Amino acid sequence: MRCPVIGIPSGILLSSDPLSAVPERCSVPKDYVDAIRKSGARPLIIPAGEALGFSEELFDVVDGVLLPGGADVDPSLYGEEPHPRLEYCCPVLDAFHIAAVRGAVARNMPVLGICRGEQILNVAFGGTLHQDLPSLPLNLVCHSQKADRRIATHTITADEGSVIGGLFGKRFRGNSFHHQAVNVPGEGLIVTAHAPDGIVEGIEMPGKDFVVGVQWHPEMMLAGGDAMLPLFRSFVQRAADRRK
């Protein structure tokens, strides 16, 4: 039996040079690739661009889907006008990632969404986002840290009985690099982890084998130690079980 394959839909990286011969690149940060490899699976980067998401042939190849971080999500997808501090959005990327996660969930395939990936998971099932956390009146935690990516900077509280709580306990620490976050959970999703100021740090979909979104960046923290490895190993194990 081969080791599981984890599909990672790429982002679209724009060149800062308007005259560049390569104005756009499909890319995925290496931290995600390293995390999947370290957990015993093979990462497969799927280039973004097809609005229909993964093809049926690709769903036959991959055993799980990891939704990575990246650009802001277009607020029109959840019925809102753009906030003045909304940052770069890419409708093509949003459509590709949403179609990919819907296809994976429909097949009861393990899904792990990280940062933007958690937000895409939420929006894909009808949820909404806070478009700019610094604009919220009770935003009391720095959610865009200046510390090294490996360093955990704030506390996260997980619900008892949740996947996240089972892996890391009721309280643990995570890093933070975001200005958007889950607001109203999407259909079938529940909030299972919070920052001290109430900002959502984790969502899950009960009744599915493994559908989990986290707002912090566990893949970055692996560069400084293995505290976050249980999340990836649990995800990969579910993918391996599905392959069997």
Coordinates of C-alpha atoms in Angstrom, one line a residue:
M1 CA 0.0 0.0 0.0
R2 CA 1.5 3.3 -1.1
C3 CA 1.8 6.2 1.4
P4 CA -1.1 8.7 1.2
V5 CA -1.0 11.7 -1.2
I6 CA -2.1 15.1 0.0
G7 CA -3.4 17.5 -2.6
I8 CA -2.4 21.2 -1.9
P9 CA -4.2 23.7 -4.2
S10 CA -1.7 26.4 -5.1
G11 CA -1.8 30.1 -4.6
I12 CA -1.2 32.6 -7.4
L13 CA 1.9 34.8 -6.7
L14 CA 2.0 38.1 -8.6
S15 CA 5.3 39.7 -9.7
S16 CA 6.0 43.1 -8.2
D17 CA 7.5 44.0 -11.6
P18 CA 4.8 45.1 -14.1
L19 CA 7.2 44.3 -17.0
S20 CA 8.1 40.8 -15.7
A21 CA 8.2 38.0 -18.2
V22 CA 6.5 35.9 -15.6
P23 CA 3.8 38.1 -14.1
E24 CA 2.0 35.2 -12.3
R25 CA 3.3 32.0 -10.6
C26 CA 1.4 29.1 -9.1
S27 CA 3.1 28.6 -5.7
V28 CA 2.9 27.0 -2.3
P29 CA 5.1 27.9 0.7
K30 CA 7.6 25.2 1.4
D31 CA 6.6 24.9 5.0
Y32 CA 3.4 23.1 4.0
V33 CA 5.3 20.7 1.8
D34 CA 7.8 20.0 4.6
A35 CA 5.0 19.4 7.1
I36 CA 3.2 16.8 4.9
R37 CA 6.5 15.0 4.2
K38 CA 7.4 15.0 7.8
S39 CA 4.1 13.4 8.6
G40 CA 4.6 10.5 6.3
A41 CA 2.6 11.5 3.2
R42 CA 3.5 12.8 -0.3
P43 CA 2.5 16.4 -1.1
L44 CA 1.0 17.0 -4.6
I45 CA 0.7 20.7 -5.5
I46 CA -2.3 21.3 -7.8
P47 CA -1.9 24.5 -9.9
A48 CA -4.8 27.0 -9.4
G49 CA -6.9 28.2 -12.3
E50 CA -9.8 25.8 -12.9
A51 CA -13.0 27.1 -11.4
L52 CA -14.3 23.6 -11.1
G53 CA -11.5 22.7 -8.7
F54 CA -9.9 19.2 -8.8
S55 CA -10.8 17.0 -11.7
E56 CA -12.3 13.6 -11.0
E57 CA -9.0 12.0 -11.9
L58 CA -7.2 14.1 -9.3
F59 CA -9.7 13.1 -6.6
D60 CA -8.8 9.5 -7.5
V61 CA -5.2 10.2 -6.8
V62 CA -5.3 12.3 -3.6
D63 CA -6.3 11.0 -0.2
G64 CA -6.7 14.3 1.5
V65 CA -6.7 18.1 0.8
L66 CA -4.7 20.8 2.6
L67 CA -6.0 24.3 2.0
P68 CA -3.0 26.7 2.5
G69 CA -2.9 30.4 3.6
G70 CA -2.7 33.3 1.3
A71 CA -4.7 36.3 0.0
D72 CA -8.0 37.7 1.4
V73 CA -11.2 36.1 0.4
D74 CA -13.6 38.1 -1.8
P75 CA -16.4 39.3 0.5
S76 CA -19.0 39.2 -2.3
L77 CA -18.8 35.4 -1.8
Y78 CA -20.6 35.9 1.6
G79 CA -22.8 38.8 0.6
E80 CA -20.8 41.7 1.9
E81 CA -19.3 44.9 0.4
P82 CA -15.5 45.3 0.7
H83 CA -14.2 46.8 3.9
P84 CA -11.8 49.9 3.3
R85 CA -8.9 47.8 4.7
L86 CA -9.6 44.7 2.5
E87 CA -6.4 43.5 0.9
Y88 CA -5.7 41.8 -2.4
C89 CA -8.3 39.2 -3.5
C90 CA -8.3 36.8 -6.4
P91 CA -11.7 35.5 -7.5
V92 CA -10.1 32.8 -9.7
L93 CA -8.2 31.5 -6.7
D94 CA -11.3 31.7 -4.5
A95 CA -13.4 29.7 -7.0
F96 CA -10.7 27.0 -7.3
H97 CA -10.2 26.5 -3.6
I98 CA -13.9 26.5 -2.8
A99 CA -14.6 24.0 -5.5
A100 CA -11.7 21.8 -4.2
V101 CA -12.9 21.8 -0.6
R102 CA -16.5 21.2 -1.5
G103 CA -15.5 18.2 -3.7
A104 CA -13.3 16.8 -0.9
V105 CA -16.0 17.1 1.7
A106 CA -18.6 15.6 -0.6
R107 CA -16.3 12.5 -0.9
N108 CA -15.7 12.4 2.9
M109 CA -12.1 13.1 2.3
P110 CA -9.9 14.5 5.1
V111 CA -9.5 18.3 4.9
L112 CA -7.2 20.6 6.8
G113 CA -7.5 24.3 6.2
I114 CA -4.8 26.7 7.6
C115 CA -5.3 30.5 8.0
R116 CA -6.9 31.5 4.7
G117 CA -7.6 27.8 4.3
E118 CA -9.9 27.9 7.4
Q119 CA -11.6 31.0 6.0
I120 CA -12.2 29.3 2.6
L121 CA -13.6 26.2 4.3
N122 CA -16.0 28.4 6.2
V123 CA -17.1 30.5 3.2
A124 CA -17.5 27.4 1.0
F125 CA -20.3 26.3 3.3
G126 CA -22.1 29.6 3.6
G127 CA -20.1 31.2 6.5
T128 CA -18.9 34.8 6.8
L129 CA -15.6 36.5 7.8
H130 CA -14.4 39.5 9.8
Q131 CA -12.8 41.4 6.9
D132 CA -10.4 43.4 9.1
L133 CA -9.7 42.4 12.7
P134 CA -7.9 45.6 13.8
S135 CA -11.2 47.4 13.0
L136 CA -13.1 45.4 15.7
P137 CA -13.7 47.3 19.0
L138 CA -12.7 44.3 21.2
N139 CA -9.6 43.2 19.2
L140 CA -7.3 42.8 22.2
V141 CA -4.7 40.3 20.9
C142 CA -2.0 41.0 18.2
H143 CA -3.0 38.8 15.3
S144 CA -0.2 39.9 13.1
Q145 CA 2.9 39.1 15.1
K146 CA 6.3 40.7 14.5
A147 CA 8.1 37.7 16.1
D148 CA 9.7 34.9 14.1
R149 CA 7.1 32.6 12.4
R150 CA 8.3 29.7 14.6
I151 CA 7.3 31.4 17.8
A152 CA 3.9 31.0 19.5
T153 CA 2.7 34.4 20.7
H154 CA -0.7 34.0 22.2
T155 CA -2.9 31.4 24.0
I156 CA -5.6 29.4 22.2
T157 CA -8.4 27.7 24.1
A158 CA -9.9 24.5 22.6
D159 CA -13.3 22.9 23.4
E160 CA -13.3 19.6 25.2
G161 CA -14.1 16.7 22.9
S162 CA -12.9 18.6 19.8
V163 CA -10.3 17.3 17.4
I164 CA -8.1 20.3 18.3
G165 CA -8.6 19.8 22.0
G166 CA -7.8 16.1 21.7
L167 CA -4.5 16.9 20.0
F168 CA -3.3 19.9 22.0
G169 CA -5.3 20.0 25.2
K170 CA -7.6 22.7 26.5
R171 CA -5.0 25.5 26.3
F172 CA -1.9 25.8 24.2
R173 CA -0.1 28.5 22.3
G174 CA 0.0 29.4 18.6
N175 CA 1.5 32.0 16.3
S176 CA -0.5 34.6 14.4
F177 CA -0.3 36.1 10.9
H178 CA -3.7 37.3 9.8
H179 CA -6.1 40.2 9.6
Q180 CA -9.3 38.3 8.7
A181 CA -11.0 35.5 10.6
V182 CA -14.2 33.4 10.8
N183 CA -17.3 35.3 11.9
V184 CA -20.5 33.3 11.4
P185 CA -19.7 29.5 10.9
G186 CA -20.9 27.9 7.7
E187 CA -23.4 25.1 7.5
G188 CA -22.3 22.0 9.3
L189 CA -19.3 23.7 10.9
I190 CA -18.8 24.5 14.6
V191 CA -16.3 26.7 16.3
T192 CA -14.0 24.6 18.5
A193 CA -11.1 27.0 19.4
H194 CA -10.7 30.7 20.3
A195 CA -8.1 33.3 21.0
P196 CA -8.4 35.2 24.3
D197 CA -10.3 38.0 22.6
G198 CA -12.9 35.6 21.1
I199 CA -11.4 35.5 17.6
V200 CA -12.1 32.1 16.1
E201 CA -8.9 29.9 16.0
G202 CA -10.5 26.6 15.0
I203 CA -13.5 25.1 13.2
E204 CA -14.6 21.5 12.6
M205 CA -17.3 19.6 10.8
P206 CA -18.8 16.9 13.1
G207 CA -20.0 13.9 11.2
K208 CA -17.2 14.0 8.7
D209 CA -14.0 11.9 9.1
F210 CA -11.6 14.8 9.5
V211 CA -12.6 18.4 8.4
V212 CA -10.7 20.9 10.5
G213 CA -9.7 24.5 10.0
V214 CA -7.1 26.4 12.1
Q215 CA -6.3 30.1 12.1
W216 CA -2.8 29.9 13.3
H217 CA 0.1 28.5 11.2
P218 CA 1.2 25.1 12.6
E219 CA 3.3 24.4 9.5
M220 CA 5.5 27.5 10.3
M221 CA 5.9 26.4 13.9
L222 CA 7.4 23.1 12.8
A223 CA 10.6 24.9 11.9
G224 CA 11.2 25.4 15.6
G225 CA 10.1 22.0 17.0
D226 CA 7.5 19.2 16.8
A227 CA 4.7 20.6 19.0
M228 CA 2.3 21.0 16.1
L229 CA 3.2 17.7 14.4
P230 CA 0.3 15.8 15.9
L231 CA -2.2 17.9 13.8
F232 CA -0.5 16.9 10.5
R233 CA 0.0 13.3 11.6
S234 CA -3.6 12.9 12.6
F235 CA -4.7 14.4 9.2
V236 CA -2.3 12.2 7.3
Q237 CA -3.4 9.1 9.3
R238 CA -7.0 9.7 8.3
A239 CA -5.9 10.0 4.7
A240 CA -4.0 6.8 5.0
D241 CA -7.0 5.0 6.5
R242 CA -9.2 6.2 3.7
R243 CA -6.7 4.9 1.1
K244 CA -6.8 1.5 2.7

